[in-house]
GROMACS .gro file of C-alpha atoms in nm:
model
  257
    1MET     CA    1  -1.114  -0.496   2.704
    2LYS     CA    2  -0.818  -0.275   2.633
    3ILE     CA    3  -0.683  -0.586   2.458
    4THR     CA    4  -0.948  -0.651   2.227
    5PHE     CA    5  -0.958  -0.287   2.142
    6HIS     CA    6  -0.557  -0.308   2.057
    7LEU     CA    7  -0.620  -0.631   1.895
    8ALA     CA    8  -0.898  -0.511   1.637
    9LEU     CA    9  -0.725  -0.217   1.544
   10LEU     CA   10  -0.374  -0.315   1.497
   11SER     CA   11  -0.502  -0.639   1.312
   12ALA     CA   12  -0.678  -0.438   1.028
   13GLN     CA   13  -0.377  -0.164   1.024
   14ILE     CA   14  -0.093  -0.446   1.019
   15LEU     CA   15  -0.308  -0.547   0.722
   16MET     CA   16  -0.322  -0.229   0.534
   17CYS     CA   17   0.022  -0.152   0.580
   18ALA     CA   18   0.148  -0.560   0.495
   19GLY     CA   19  -0.123  -0.609   0.222
   20LEU     CA   20  -0.039  -0.287   0.030
   21ARG     CA   21   0.376  -0.306   0.123
   22GLN     CA   22   0.481  -0.412  -0.232
   23LEU     CA   23   0.265  -0.137  -0.349
   24ALA     CA   24   0.491   0.132  -0.204
   25VAL     CA   25   0.780   0.105  -0.410
   26ALA     CA   26   0.882   0.354  -0.618
   27GLN     CA   27   0.739   0.353  -0.984
   28ILE     CA   28   0.944   0.510  -1.216
   29ARG     CA   29   0.800   0.652  -1.585
   30ASN     CA   30   0.958   0.569  -1.875
   31THR     CA   31   0.743   0.343  -2.085
   32PRO     CA   32   0.659   0.435  -2.421
   33SER     CA   33   0.273   0.557  -2.434
   34ILE     CA   34  -0.021   0.317  -2.580
   35GLU     CA   35  -0.326   0.480  -2.724
   36PRO     CA   36  -0.641   0.390  -2.572
   37ARG     CA   37  -0.742   0.139  -2.881
   38ALA     CA   38  -0.490  -0.114  -2.875
   39ALA     CA   39  -0.630  -0.212  -2.518
   40LEU     CA   40  -0.436  -0.525  -2.353
   41THR     CA   41  -0.587  -0.835  -2.198
   42ALA     CA   42  -0.599  -0.903  -1.799
   43GLU     CA   43  -0.277  -1.086  -1.889
   44GLN     CA   44  -0.112  -0.897  -2.113
   45VAL     CA   45  -0.189  -0.567  -1.821
   46VAL     CA   46  -0.052  -0.771  -1.567
   47ASP     CA   47   0.232  -0.946  -1.731
   48ASN     CA   48   0.411  -0.555  -1.771
   49LEU     CA   49   0.320  -0.470  -1.446
   50VAL     CA   50   0.500  -0.722  -1.295
   51ARG     CA   51   0.787  -0.658  -1.482
   52ARG     CA   52   0.784  -0.325  -1.451
   53ASN     CA   53   0.786  -0.362  -1.081
   54LEU     CA   54   1.080  -0.543  -1.115
   55GLU     CA   55   1.226  -0.297  -1.321
   56ARG     CA   56   1.181  -0.012  -1.054
   57ALA     CA   57   1.279  -0.214  -0.757
   58GLN     CA   58   1.577  -0.197  -0.899
   59ALA     CA   59   1.631   0.110  -1.007
   60LEU     CA   60   1.518   0.266  -0.672
   61GLY     CA   61   1.860   0.255  -0.506
   62ALA     CA   62   1.741   0.515  -0.210
   63TYR     CA   63   1.491   0.790  -0.069
   64HIS     CA   64   1.377   0.988   0.225
   65ALA     CA   65   1.017   1.100   0.288
   66THR     CA   66   0.794   1.227   0.575
   67ARG     CA   67   0.483   1.025   0.696
   68VAL     CA   68   0.191   1.187   0.902
   69TYR     CA   69   0.025   0.863   1.062
   70ARG     CA   70  -0.332   0.956   1.214
   71LEU     CA   71  -0.588   0.764   1.407
   72GLU     CA   72  -0.881   0.787   1.536
   73TYR     CA   73  -1.149   0.574   1.696
   74ARG     CA   74  -1.497   0.640   1.806
   75GLY     CA   75  -1.669   0.367   2.043
   76PHE     CA   76  -1.692   0.178   2.333
   77PRO     CA   77  -1.507   0.169   2.559
   78SER     CA   78  -1.409   0.539   2.487
   79SER     CA   79  -1.316   0.775   2.222
   80ARG     CA   80  -0.957   0.795   2.142
   81SER     CA   81  -0.699   0.973   1.885
   82ALA     CA   82  -0.318   1.029   1.798
   83GLU     CA   83  -0.091   1.179   1.535
   84MET     CA   84   0.250   1.075   1.468
   85THR     CA   85   0.506   1.223   1.248
   86VAL     CA   86   0.788   1.012   1.089
   87ASP     CA   87   1.103   1.040   0.895
   88VAL     CA   88   1.202   0.750   0.668
   89GLU     CA   89   1.525   0.648   0.500
   90TYR     CA   90   1.505   0.376   0.233
   91ARG     CA   91   1.801   0.190   0.137
   92SER     CA   92   1.768  -0.066  -0.164
   93PRO     CA   93   1.725  -0.347  -0.164
   94ALA     CA   94   1.571  -0.375   0.168
   95THR     CA   95   1.662  -0.175   0.446
   96LYS     CA   96   1.378   0.125   0.621
   97GLU     CA   97   1.513   0.359   0.889
   98PHE     CA   98   1.202   0.556   1.070
   99SER     CA   99   1.299   0.847   1.288
  100ILE     CA  100   1.008   0.990   1.465
  101ARG     CA  101   0.988   1.318   1.428
  102SER     CA  102   0.661   1.427   1.675
  103GLU     CA  103   0.361   1.211   1.852
  104THR     CA  104   0.065   1.373   1.988
  105GLY     CA  105  -0.268   1.203   2.149
  106SER     CA  106  -0.320   0.893   2.296
  107HIS     CA  107  -0.001   0.682   2.443
  108PHE     CA  108  -0.183   0.340   2.411
  109LEU     CA  109  -0.255   0.391   2.060
  110ILE     CA  110   0.108   0.522   1.971
  111GLU     CA  111   0.314   0.246   2.136
  112LYS     CA  112   0.013  -0.046   2.025
  113VAL     CA  113  -0.028  -0.001   1.694
  114PHE     CA  114   0.225   0.319   1.531
  115ARG     CA  115   0.501   0.161   1.667
  116LYS     CA  116   0.435  -0.186   1.629
  117MET     CA  117   0.363  -0.092   1.247
  118LEU     CA  118   0.680   0.042   1.208
  119GLN     CA  119   0.876  -0.242   1.326
  120SER     CA  120   0.630  -0.462   1.150
  121GLU     CA  121   0.763  -0.308   0.790
  122LYS     CA  122   1.080  -0.316   0.855
  123GLU     CA  123   1.091  -0.733   0.905
  124ALA     CA  124   0.813  -0.726   0.575
  125LEU     CA  125   1.089  -0.632   0.363
  126THR     CA  126   1.256  -0.976   0.379
  127GLU     CA  127   1.275  -1.118   0.003
  128GLU     CA  128   1.052  -1.441   0.177
  129ASN     CA  129   0.772  -1.174   0.344
  130GLN     CA  130   0.716  -0.980   0.002
  131ALA     CA  131   0.652  -1.305  -0.219
  132ARG     CA  132   0.411  -1.382  -0.017
  133VAL     CA  133   0.212  -1.066  -0.088
  134ALA     CA  134   0.352  -0.968  -0.413
  135LEU     CA  135   0.095  -0.842  -0.667
  136ASN     CA  136   0.150  -1.146  -0.918
  137ARG     CA  137  -0.012  -1.446  -1.094
  138ASP     CA  138   0.124  -1.679  -0.810
  139ASN     CA  139  -0.133  -1.493  -0.547
  140TYR     CA  140  -0.385  -1.320  -0.727
  141LEU     CA  141  -0.682  -1.389  -0.960
  142PHE     CA  142  -0.702  -1.124  -1.204
  143THR     CA  143  -1.018  -0.979  -1.428
  144LEU     CA  144  -1.014  -0.651  -1.649
  145SER     CA  145  -1.279  -0.437  -1.591
  146GLY     CA  146  -1.251  -0.125  -1.861
  147CYS     CA  147  -1.079   0.172  -1.837
  148GLU     CA  148  -1.091   0.527  -1.694
  149SER     CA  149  -0.948   0.819  -1.755
  150LEU     CA  150  -0.789   0.987  -1.467
  151PRO     CA  151  -0.543   1.295  -1.355
  152THR     CA  152  -0.282   1.088  -1.423
  153GLY     CA  153  -0.409   1.007  -1.764
  154LEU     CA  154  -0.574   0.703  -1.909
  155SER     CA  155  -0.559   0.341  -1.641
  156TYR     CA  156  -0.698   0.005  -1.678
  157ILE     CA  157  -0.917  -0.086  -1.371
  158LEU     CA  158  -0.848  -0.481  -1.270
  159SER     CA  159  -1.082  -0.681  -1.047
  160VAL     CA  160  -0.834  -0.861  -0.805
  161GLU     CA  161  -0.915  -1.216  -0.601
  162PRO     CA  162  -0.649  -1.376  -0.372
  163ARG     CA  163  -0.593  -1.740  -0.456
  164THR     CA  164  -0.583  -1.826  -0.111
  165SER     CA  165  -0.748  -1.680   0.256
  166ASN     CA  166  -0.445  -1.525   0.366
  167LYS     CA  167  -0.541  -1.219   0.574
  168LEU     CA  168  -0.208  -1.041   0.410
  169LEU     CA  169  -0.378  -1.035   0.074
  170TYR     CA  170  -0.680  -0.836  -0.045
  171ARG     CA  171  -0.978  -0.846  -0.291
  172GLY     CA  172  -1.110  -0.524  -0.468
  173ARG     CA  173  -0.974  -0.313  -0.770
  174ILE     CA  174  -0.680  -0.132  -0.851
  175TRP     CA  175  -0.625   0.113  -1.155
  176VAL     CA  176  -0.290   0.063  -1.363
  177ASP     CA  177  -0.123   0.356  -1.557
  178ALA     CA  178  -0.190   0.266  -1.949
  179GLU     CA  179   0.103   0.422  -2.016
  180ASP     CA  180   0.349   0.360  -1.738
  181PHE     CA  181   0.183   0.012  -1.643
  182ALA     CA  182   0.229   0.164  -1.235
  183LEU     CA  183  -0.002   0.185  -0.965
  184VAL     CA  184  -0.223   0.448  -0.983
  185ARG     CA  185  -0.478   0.334  -0.731
  186ILE     CA  186  -0.622   0.072  -0.478
  187ASP     CA  187  -0.961   0.009  -0.339
  188ALA     CA  188  -0.919  -0.312  -0.148
  189ALA     CA  189  -1.114  -0.539   0.162
  190PRO     CA  190  -0.914  -0.805   0.317
  191ALA     CA  191  -0.900  -1.158   0.176
  192LYS     CA  192  -0.951  -1.278   0.539
  193ASN     CA  193  -1.093  -1.092   0.864
  194PRO     CA  194  -0.777  -1.015   1.050
  195SER     CA  195  -0.969  -1.046   1.365
  196PHE     CA  196  -1.297  -1.130   1.539
  197TRP     CA  197  -1.295  -0.827   1.689
  198THR     CA  198  -1.303  -0.646   1.333
  199LYS     CA  199  -1.620  -0.700   1.137
  200GLU     CA  200  -1.493  -0.530   0.797
  201THR     CA  201  -1.194  -0.296   0.666
  202ARG     CA  202  -1.158  -0.101   0.327
  203ILE     CA  203  -0.852   0.011   0.237
  204GLU     CA  204  -0.776   0.307  -0.057
  205GLN     CA  205  -0.451   0.431  -0.183
  206GLU     CA  206  -0.351   0.688  -0.416
  207TYR     CA  207  -0.019   0.749  -0.592
  208THR     CA  208   0.159   1.048  -0.745
  209LYS     CA  209   0.427   1.131  -0.962
  210VAL     CA  210   0.724   1.257  -0.809
  211GLY     CA  211   0.994   1.411  -1.126
  212ASN     CA  212   1.033   1.051  -1.272
  213PHE     CA  213   0.838   0.835  -1.047
  214TRP     CA  214   0.503   0.721  -0.887
  215LEU     CA  215   0.456   0.700  -0.528
  216PRO     CA  216   0.221   0.684  -0.244
  217VAL     CA  217   0.082   1.017  -0.161
  218SER     CA  218  -0.206   0.838   0.040
  219ASN     CA  219  -0.344   0.532   0.194
  220ARG     CA  220  -0.676   0.506   0.383
  221SER     CA  221  -0.833   0.257   0.626
  222THR     CA  222  -1.114   0.258   0.792
  223SER     CA  223  -1.296   0.000   1.000
  224ALA     CA  224  -1.596  -0.177   1.161
  225ILE     CA  225  -1.532  -0.296   1.506
  226ARG     CA  226  -1.724  -0.563   1.610
  227LEU     CA  227  -1.845  -0.412   1.968
  228GLY     CA  228  -1.991  -0.089   1.760
  229GLY     CA  229  -1.723   0.092   1.745
  230HIS     CA  230  -1.544   0.275   1.432
  231ALA     CA  231  -1.210   0.364   1.319
  232THR     CA  232  -0.991   0.568   1.097
  233PHE     CA  233  -0.647   0.539   1.021
  234THR     CA  234  -0.452   0.735   0.721
  235ILE     CA  235  -0.084   0.813   0.622
  236ASP     CA  236  -0.005   1.077   0.417
  237TYR     CA  237   0.352   1.056   0.260
  238GLN     CA  238   0.511   1.412   0.215
  239ASP     CA  239   0.847   1.584   0.096
  240TYR     CA  240   1.030   1.290  -0.120
  241GLN     CA  241   1.377   1.331  -0.208
  242ILE     CA  242   1.532   1.056  -0.433
  243THR     CA  243   1.875   0.993  -0.368
  244ALA     CA  244   1.981   0.760  -0.528
  245VAL     CA  245   1.867   0.586  -0.854
  246ALA     CA  246   2.030   0.289  -1.053
  247PRO     CA  247   2.008   0.264  -1.450
  248LEU     CA  248   1.723   0.049  -1.591
  249GLY     CA  249   1.814  -0.270  -1.712
  250THR     CA  250   1.523  -0.356  -2.022
  251SER     CA  251   1.418  -0.052  -2.258
  252GLY     CA  252   1.060  -0.032  -2.109
  253LYS     CA  253   0.906  -0.192  -2.376
  254VAL     CA  254   0.496  -0.273  -2.369
  255THR     CA  255   0.450  -0.613  -2.406
  256GLY     CA  256   0.167  -0.642  -2.658
  257ASN     CA  257   0.015  -0.936  -2.882
   0.00000   0.00000   0.00000
């Protein structure tokens, strides 16, 4: 029973981390604003998003941050919870180092979920792995659903549908800032059930602006386990320090008609 419990939780949480990993790249704010009346098509929004994501990835040299991981499971065969605080050091193009500051709660969850997630995230930084989950037309179909005014400003809402049933992709909605073409929110579910033992998983991720960059501020994943349990997993991102920034290679011009 421990094995199925572990697989159900881990499969859902690795999906959350791997399926959204390309969204954790800092998003720099330097594009000229556009008026709401100058609405773009879905294709134009995606073109700008992909192009700006590449520029941001090239501009982000290094950062330091702290994350707080929390996992709470309620159900059969027993309820348990855990929390882990981790310092993160990122260096371009593909290096992440994690230093565990504190651990409390279930040793089983810490070892079999938290630590495995950190290792999976490091392994996912290769160019090949990033390409498999990139938010672009190779992996997704996009439909423009409308616009919404958020505290961060006007955002385009896009429905995203994976082109394959890859369990590291997702379906749902994304919010793209109309000025910066930066992701500000995701509400999604896995393209494919990551495990027989996981009945349903929902993922929500939000971003905040730190200086000139947009960075993830919270990630929440809820999973219903087939045997009747329920898991809630969260990551809170704190204390960002951008330690190296390279100049952008383009002007950041918005692509329209």
